[in-house]
PDB file of C-alpha atoms in Angstrom:
ATOM      1  CA  PHE A  25      -5.665  14.171  -4.385  1.00 91.00           C
ATOM      2  CA  GLN A  26      -1.982  15.137  -4.429  1.00 92.00           C
ATOM      3  CA  TYR A  27      -2.133  15.950  -8.149  1.00 92.00           C
ATOM      4  CA  LEU A  28      -5.420  17.864  -7.916  1.00 93.00           C
ATOM      5  CA  LYS A  29      -4.194  19.871  -4.941  1.00 94.00           C
ATOM      6  CA  ARG A  30      -1.017  20.901  -6.740  1.00 93.00           C
ATOM      7  CA  PHE A  31      -2.929  21.588  -9.964  1.00 93.00           C
ATOM      8  CA  ASP A  32      -5.202  24.032  -8.116  1.00 94.00           C
ATOM      9  CA  GLN A  33      -2.157  25.714  -6.569  1.00 94.00           C
ATOM     10  CA  GLY A  34      -0.532  26.181 -10.006  1.00 94.00           C
ATOM     11  CA  TYR A  35       2.435  23.853  -9.486  1.00 91.00           C
ATOM     12  CA  ASP A  36       4.312  22.323 -12.422  1.00 84.00           C
ATOM     13  CA  LEU A  37       2.923  18.778 -12.493  1.00 83.00           C
ATOM     14  CA  ASP A  38       5.561  17.630 -14.999  1.00 79.00           C
ATOM     15  CA  VAL A  39       8.072  17.291 -12.175  1.00 80.00           C
ATOM     16  CA  PHE A  40       5.721  15.949  -9.486  1.00 84.00           C
ATOM     17  CA  TRP A  41       5.524  12.258  -8.597  1.00 82.00           C
ATOM     18  CA  TYR A  42       2.914  10.669  -6.357  1.00 86.00           C
ATOM     19  CA  GLU A  43       4.238   9.926  -2.879  1.00 83.00           C
ATOM     20  CA  ALA A  44       2.817   6.564  -1.802  1.00 83.00           C
ATOM     21  CA  ARG A  45       1.550   6.304   1.764  1.00 87.00           C
ATOM     22  CA  SER A  46       1.971  10.034   2.346  1.00 88.00           C
ATOM     23  CA  VAL A  47      -0.994  11.824   3.875  1.00 89.00           C
ATOM     24  CA  GLU A  48      -1.893  15.343   2.842  1.00 90.00           C
ATOM     25  CA  GLY A  49      -4.903  17.397   3.772  1.00 91.00           C
ATOM     26  CA  SER A  50      -8.070  16.287   5.464  1.00 94.00           C
ATOM     27  CA  PRO A  51     -10.794  13.939   4.220  1.00 94.00           C
ATOM     28  CA  ALA A  52     -13.063  16.980   3.817  1.00 96.00           C
ATOM     29  CA  GLU A  53     -10.483  18.772   1.641  1.00 96.00           C
ATOM     30  CA  CYS A  54     -10.052  15.629  -0.447  1.00 94.00           C
ATOM     31  CA  LEU A  55     -13.788  15.272  -1.005  1.00 95.00           C
ATOM     32  CA  GLN A  56     -14.084  18.957  -1.857  1.00 95.00           C
ATOM     33  CA  LEU A  57     -11.410  18.664  -4.570  1.00 95.00           C
ATOM     34  CA  PHE A  58     -13.030  15.549  -6.023  1.00 95.00           C
ATOM     35  CA  LEU A  59     -16.406  17.292  -6.144  1.00 95.00           C
ATOM     36  CA  LEU A  60     -14.834  20.336  -7.771  1.00 95.00           C
ATOM     37  CA  HIS A  61     -13.023  18.389 -10.500  1.00 95.00           C
ATOM     38  CA  CYS A  62     -15.274  15.423 -11.285  1.00 94.00           C
ATOM     39  CA  GLY A  63     -17.319  17.392 -13.827  1.00 93.00           C
ATOM     40  CA  ILE A  64     -20.752  16.435 -12.499  1.00 94.00           C
ATOM     41  CA  ALA A  65     -22.864  18.972 -10.602  1.00 92.00           C
ATOM     42  CA  ASP A  66     -24.273  16.568  -8.015  1.00 93.00           C
ATOM     43  CA  PRO A  67     -22.380  13.264  -8.313  1.00 95.00           C
ATOM     44  CA  SER A  68     -23.334  10.057  -6.568  1.00 96.00           C
ATOM     45  CA  TRP A  69     -20.777   8.123  -4.535  1.00 95.00           C
ATOM     46  CA  ALA A  70     -20.458   5.685  -7.449  1.00 96.00           C
ATOM     47  CA  GLU A  71     -19.676   8.535  -9.855  1.00 96.00           C
ATOM     48  CA  LEU A  72     -17.051   9.914  -7.467  1.00 96.00           C
ATOM     49  CA  ARG A  73     -15.541   6.452  -7.119  1.00 96.00           C
ATOM     50  CA  ASN A  74     -15.404   6.023 -10.906  1.00 96.00           C
ATOM     51  CA  PHE A  75     -13.827   9.455 -11.314  1.00 96.00           C
ATOM     52  CA  THR A  76     -11.113   8.761  -8.747  1.00 95.00           C
ATOM     53  CA  TRP A  77     -10.513   5.242 -10.078  1.00 96.00           C
ATOM     54  CA  PHE A  78     -10.105   6.493 -13.673  1.00 95.00           C
ATOM     55  CA  LEU A  79      -7.928   9.439 -12.632  1.00 93.00           C
ATOM     56  CA  ASN A  80      -5.723   7.160 -10.552  1.00 92.00           C
ATOM     57  CA  ILE A  81      -5.163   4.752 -13.461  1.00 94.00           C
ATOM     58  CA  GLN A  82      -4.384   7.583 -15.880  1.00 92.00           C
ATOM     59  CA  LEU A  83      -1.901   9.230 -13.516  1.00 90.00           C
ATOM     60  CA  ARG A  84      -0.229   5.908 -12.666  1.00 90.00           C
ATOM     61  CA  ASP A  85       0.183   5.134 -16.380  1.00 91.00           C
ATOM     62  CA  CYS A  86       1.520   8.630 -16.987  1.00 85.00           C
ATOM     63  CA  GLU A  87       4.134   8.261 -14.256  1.00 85.00           C
ATOM     64  CA  ALA A  88       5.166   4.867 -15.684  1.00 86.00           C
ATOM     65  CA  SER A  89       5.519   6.138 -19.251  1.00 83.00           C
ATOM     66  CA  VAL A  90       8.980   7.097 -20.426  1.00 76.00           C
ATOM     67  CA  PHE A  91       7.348   9.689 -22.701  1.00 74.00           C
ATOM     68  CA  CYS A  92       6.038  11.559 -19.649  1.00 71.00           C
ATOM     69  CA  ASN A  93       9.384  11.492 -17.867  1.00 69.00           C
ATOM     70  CA  PRO A  94      10.816  15.041 -17.958  1.00 67.00           C
ATOM     71  CA  ASP A  95      14.366  13.654 -17.763  1.00 68.00           C
ATOM     72  CA  PHE A  96      13.785  11.675 -20.973  1.00 67.00           C
ATOM     73  CA  VAL A  97      11.794  14.134 -23.080  1.00 63.00           C
ATOM     74  CA  GLN A  98      13.656  17.209 -21.837  1.00 65.00           C
ATOM     75  CA  ASP A  99      11.616  20.254 -22.957  1.00 66.00           C
ATOM     76  CA  THR A 100      10.095  18.746 -26.107  1.00 61.00           C
ATOM     77  CA  LEU A 101       6.694  17.988 -24.530  1.00 59.00           C
ATOM     78  CA  LYS A 102       6.489  20.751 -21.899  1.00 59.00           C
ATOM     79  CA  GLY A 103       3.011  20.815 -20.398  1.00 59.00           C
ATOM     80  CA  PHE A 104       1.848  17.691 -22.186  1.00 58.00           C
TER      81      PHE A 104
END
């Protein structure tokens, strides 16, 4: 949710890191963003769960990768 919210607001996600245990927005706002970005017109709860599960794994791996660390890559992969 934190990434999707900032993406919609136009923030630079290259310098953002997930803040564990921090609460932002309401459950309704969270659901609205998931529905907007999941890519399915009328998703089931299972499809929403799969979308959030996959997105979470991808973002966690991205944060753990040295190649996605802006301090390491400098400006060579801007926006990657």
